[in-house]
XYZ file of C-alpha atoms in Angstrom:
325
model
C 0.000 0.000 0.000
C 1.408 3.442 -0.962
C 2.388 5.908 1.746
C 0.353 9.134 2.091
C 1.736 11.992 -0.028
C 3.923 14.321 2.038
C 3.961 18.111 1.739
C 7.323 17.868 -0.058
C 5.897 15.393 -2.572
C 2.869 17.631 -3.092
C 5.207 20.548 -3.890
C 7.191 18.311 -6.248
C 4.023 17.185 -8.057
C 2.789 20.791 -8.357
C 6.047 21.926 -9.987
C 6.034 18.940 -12.357
C 2.439 19.651 -13.399
C 3.327 23.315 -13.996
C 6.253 22.288 -16.234
C 3.964 19.936 -18.176
C 1.337 22.671 -18.633
C 3.980 24.917 -20.201
C 5.807 22.221 -22.178
C 2.906 20.502 -23.923
C 1.082 23.563 -25.377
C 4.382 25.299 -26.207
C 5.737 22.406 -28.232
C 2.380 21.705 -29.887
C 2.533 25.342 -30.995
C 5.982 24.684 -32.531
C 4.642 21.678 -34.493
C 1.562 23.665 -35.539
C 3.728 26.585 -36.724
C 5.851 24.348 -38.954
C 2.739 22.650 -40.359
C 0.966 25.865 -41.344
C 3.936 28.041 -42.409
C 5.562 27.230 -45.745
C 8.704 29.171 -44.741
C 9.346 26.614 -41.959
C 9.358 23.535 -44.189
C 13.124 22.985 -44.682
C 15.136 20.137 -43.090
C 16.215 22.093 -40.012
C 12.632 22.734 -38.982
C 11.708 19.085 -39.621
C 14.381 18.128 -37.081
C 13.016 20.820 -34.743
C 9.570 19.170 -35.062
C 11.126 15.829 -34.074
C 12.635 17.550 -31.030
C 9.262 19.157 -30.231
C 7.481 15.769 -30.449
C 9.940 14.395 -27.865
C 9.309 17.437 -25.647
C 5.525 17.015 -25.918
C 5.966 13.390 -24.841
C 8.061 14.522 -21.861
C 5.221 16.736 -20.671
C 2.383 14.330 -21.520
C 4.021 10.997 -20.629
C 7.329 11.234 -18.760
C 6.234 13.782 -16.162
C 3.090 11.806 -15.152
C 5.236 8.644 -14.945
C 7.851 10.518 -12.879
C 5.106 11.561 -10.467
C 4.008 7.913 -10.165
C 7.603 6.836 -9.485
C 7.995 9.589 -6.893
C 4.948 8.299 -5.027
C 6.574 4.846 -5.057
C 3.745 2.368 -5.736
C 4.175 -1.377 -5.143
C 4.567 -3.053 -8.554
C 6.177 -5.974 -10.314
C 9.769 -5.380 -11.456
C 9.128 -5.179 -15.213
C 6.069 -2.964 -14.743
C 8.276 -0.470 -12.937
C 10.950 -0.839 -15.626
C 8.402 0.025 -18.329
C 7.499 3.165 -16.376
C 11.174 4.165 -16.103
C 12.263 3.594 -19.737
C 10.307 6.299 -21.662
C 12.485 9.106 -20.279
C 15.586 7.282 -21.583
C 14.047 6.960 -25.066
C 12.997 10.619 -25.236
C 16.300 11.937 -23.894
C 18.194 10.067 -26.591
C 15.716 11.232 -29.235
C 16.307 14.855 -28.197
C 20.097 14.440 -28.326
C 20.016 12.858 -31.787
C 17.593 15.538 -33.065
C 19.991 18.218 -31.793
C 22.879 16.421 -33.507
C 20.909 16.256 -36.776
C 20.161 20.000 -36.486
C 23.875 20.751 -35.928
C 24.929 18.668 -38.970
C 22.216 20.348 -41.054
C 23.426 23.853 -40.121
C 26.991 22.802 -40.927
C 25.974 21.635 -44.403
C 24.067 24.871 -45.035
C 27.211 26.951 -44.583
C 29.732 24.427 -45.938
C 27.935 23.622 -49.236
C 25.281 26.361 -49.704
C 24.991 25.808 -53.468
C 24.595 22.007 -53.258
C 22.702 21.968 -49.950
C 19.193 21.496 -51.369
C 20.282 18.627 -53.599
C 22.121 16.903 -50.706
C 19.607 17.460 -47.897
C 16.335 16.408 -49.532
C 13.019 15.991 -47.640
C 13.275 12.228 -48.155
C 16.761 12.067 -46.621
C 15.650 14.267 -43.730
C 12.704 11.906 -43.064
C 15.047 8.886 -43.150
C 17.428 10.633 -40.722
C 14.539 11.384 -38.319
C 13.310 7.770 -38.511
C 16.843 6.495 -37.804
C 17.129 8.844 -34.807
C 13.932 7.447 -33.302
C 14.889 3.804 -33.986
C 18.274 4.292 -32.266
C 16.535 6.115 -29.383
C 14.189 3.184 -28.791
C 17.085 0.711 -28.890
C 19.163 2.744 -26.415
C 16.223 3.574 -24.134
C 14.849 0.033 -24.047
C 18.219 -1.634 -23.378
C 17.258 -2.116 -19.680
C 14.214 -4.114 -20.861
C 16.579 -6.459 -22.732
C 18.408 -7.402 -19.529
C 20.750 -4.593 -18.403
C 18.833 -3.844 -15.208
C 18.832 -4.552 -11.463
C 16.603 -7.658 -11.503
C 19.300 -10.209 -10.580
C 20.734 -7.915 -7.909
C 17.300 -7.565 -6.295
C 16.604 -11.292 -6.532
C 19.916 -12.043 -4.790
C 19.053 -9.564 -2.045
C 15.662 -11.222 -1.571
C 17.278 -14.687 -1.377
C 19.833 -13.494 1.189
C 17.016 -12.109 3.292
C 15.320 -15.529 3.105
C 12.148 -14.047 1.644
C 9.984 -16.369 -0.472
C 7.043 -14.016 -1.003
C 5.911 -12.766 -4.416
C 8.552 -10.521 -6.008
C 6.985 -7.081 -5.655
C 9.029 -3.888 -5.305
C 8.573 -0.245 -4.400
C 8.859 1.366 -7.840
C 11.783 3.812 -7.919
C 14.021 4.692 -10.878
C 17.268 3.660 -9.141
C 15.655 0.432 -7.955
C 15.190 -0.975 -11.457
C 17.662 0.927 -13.687
C 21.289 -0.151 -13.379
C 23.584 2.766 -12.533
C 26.304 1.079 -14.644
C 23.939 1.330 -17.622
C 23.181 4.995 -16.843
C 26.847 6.003 -16.564
C 28.899 3.715 -18.810
C 26.390 3.195 -21.620
C 23.867 6.039 -21.509
C 26.134 8.919 -20.441
C 29.616 7.933 -21.640
C 28.421 6.570 -25.023
C 25.104 8.207 -25.965
C 25.056 11.581 -24.189
C 28.554 12.991 -23.656
C 30.153 12.146 -27.066
C 27.215 13.605 -29.093
C 27.291 16.770 -26.959
C 31.043 17.186 -27.519
C 30.608 16.491 -31.236
C 27.858 19.131 -31.459
C 30.112 21.632 -29.681
C 32.823 21.061 -32.299
C 30.298 21.297 -35.158
C 28.906 24.642 -33.965
C 32.416 26.032 -33.446
C 33.195 25.074 -37.048
C 29.857 26.559 -38.244
C 30.642 29.918 -36.595
C 34.180 29.789 -37.967
C 32.953 29.122 -41.526
C 30.305 31.852 -41.361
C 32.752 34.473 -40.107
C 35.246 33.535 -42.832
C 32.537 33.828 -45.503
C 31.329 37.167 -44.141
C 34.871 38.495 -44.288
C 35.583 37.130 -47.775
C 32.112 37.874 -49.196
C 32.288 34.796 -51.425
C 29.497 33.938 -53.840
C 26.692 31.605 -52.719
C 23.228 30.489 -53.741
C 21.928 33.775 -52.384
C 22.155 36.974 -54.432
C 23.450 38.735 -51.352
C 26.139 36.604 -49.588
C 26.372 39.050 -46.696
C 22.636 38.742 -46.065
C 22.652 34.934 -46.519
C 25.471 34.269 -44.049
C 24.229 36.931 -41.644
C 20.895 35.092 -41.464
C 22.689 31.757 -41.036
C 24.717 33.225 -38.176
C 21.570 34.366 -36.344
C 19.851 30.977 -36.703
C 23.029 29.097 -35.727
C 23.337 31.216 -32.570
C 19.719 30.455 -31.632
C 20.104 26.707 -32.183
C 23.433 26.688 -30.332
C 21.545 28.294 -27.427
C 19.031 25.412 -27.552
C 21.967 22.980 -27.343
C 23.552 24.934 -24.462
C 20.296 24.877 -22.481
C 19.944 21.132 -23.103
C 23.471 20.457 -21.812
C 22.933 22.776 -18.846
C 19.679 20.966 -17.994
C 20.871 17.361 -18.347
C 24.523 17.314 -17.257
C 23.821 17.902 -13.520
C 21.697 14.729 -13.289
C 24.340 12.683 -15.115
C 27.045 14.064 -12.809
C 24.942 12.968 -9.820
C 24.643 9.505 -11.393
C 28.444 9.357 -11.717
C 28.821 10.315 -8.048
C 26.322 7.583 -7.068
C 28.246 4.953 -9.060
C 31.848 5.926 -8.314
C 31.355 7.075 -4.734
C 28.703 4.838 -3.087
C 29.518 6.219 0.362
C 28.898 9.830 -0.755
C 25.561 11.180 0.413
C 23.935 13.383 -2.227
C 21.357 15.788 -0.739
C 17.870 14.889 -1.994
C 17.179 18.516 -2.827
C 20.017 18.463 -5.405
C 18.508 15.386 -7.056
C 15.097 17.063 -7.252
C 16.615 20.252 -8.714
C 18.442 18.149 -11.340
C 15.183 16.355 -12.216
C 13.314 19.671 -12.520
C 16.041 20.953 -14.866
C 15.745 17.895 -17.145
C 11.960 18.128 -17.347
C 11.987 21.930 -17.541
C 14.234 21.799 -20.590
C 11.260 20.522 -22.607
C 9.496 23.838 -21.941
C 12.474 26.060 -22.838
C 12.790 25.534 -26.591
C 9.494 27.176 -27.716
C 10.470 30.259 -25.688
C 13.890 30.363 -27.400
C 12.281 29.987 -30.845
C 9.756 32.753 -30.107
C 12.374 35.267 -28.977
C 15.279 34.328 -31.260
C 13.911 33.042 -34.610
C 11.812 35.544 -36.579
C 10.059 32.885 -38.718
C 8.749 31.159 -35.602
C 7.739 34.433 -33.976
C 5.777 35.380 -37.095
C 4.114 31.940 -37.246
C 3.196 32.026 -33.530
C 1.596 35.468 -33.932
C -0.245 34.280 -37.042
C -1.681 31.288 -35.142
C -2.647 33.504 -32.214
C -4.370 36.097 -34.426
C -6.073 33.550 -36.668
C -7.284 30.978 -34.142
C -7.449 32.654 -30.719
C -7.333 36.435 -30.637
C -9.606 37.163 -33.593
C -12.015 34.302 -32.974
C -13.823 36.327 -30.310
C -13.866 39.372 -32.572
C -15.288 37.325 -35.473
C -18.005 35.885 -33.226
C -18.843 39.355 -31.953
C -18.990 40.701 -35.513
C -21.269 37.820 -36.586
C -23.573 38.447 -33.630
C -23.727 42.173 -34.357
C -24.496 41.501 -38.034
C -27.274 39.070 -37.106
C -28.796 41.568 -34.663
C -28.670 44.315 -37.288
C -30.375 42.000 -39.777
C -33.191 41.386 -37.288
């Protein structure tokens, strides 16, 4: 039977719900903007949609599951594991979407003339599909056996317990910390982040060289073309920076847990790290709105067309009907 929810847990749940209420509508707005605005139909924005889908799922799926785990219900081992795995899938999907965005921006400034023939919609769709397939494989690895089941069974046998194998569902109870550090962090999080850092440094270097040289490009005005690329690259690099800032603290805490078992990490630090990871899903739409003009225009268009003016249209219709009577 689950313990009563404490005041601390109630505060935790309230903050998580608030993050979800910002994340889900914000990222749906991003997807909606790309769908309705022809200017947002290139490969970069397709990858941004993939990132937004992952962020919607964080708010709609991961946060409710995190609340369930925080309450700590009594479940079977694999039921708890299924609850814990979605966040691993969506984290990896976000990282790979960010990597695809970085590679795309690099190609735009490295081969501007050939870019459209190299990065076709079909290839972008294949890249997005591959990102999601890899994300599922990485995130579901604990379901394939790299988990704490045998460790918990040994503990139960040592305690001489022969009751049905039911556990208090917690993330650390079912997910192996070796998997989280050696496989998830050291293979699938840290190397892509470092690679993206190098790519963006090269992107900025190439753009500044082109702006200085004023070489010819597919645009009639090279200065304008590369100036626009610089602005978008800065905005997307900010998205990457916020992602790293949000996720690295939790991975550092995982490393401390694995390499220093005797070290006591304050619970408040763990909760702050969790809030940062979930809160990151709500940050990107805000960055797009303030930093990318095409998104800002599309957001305002959606607001004026579907929300702001709807009341005015209804009022006008009512007035017209009354006048007719």
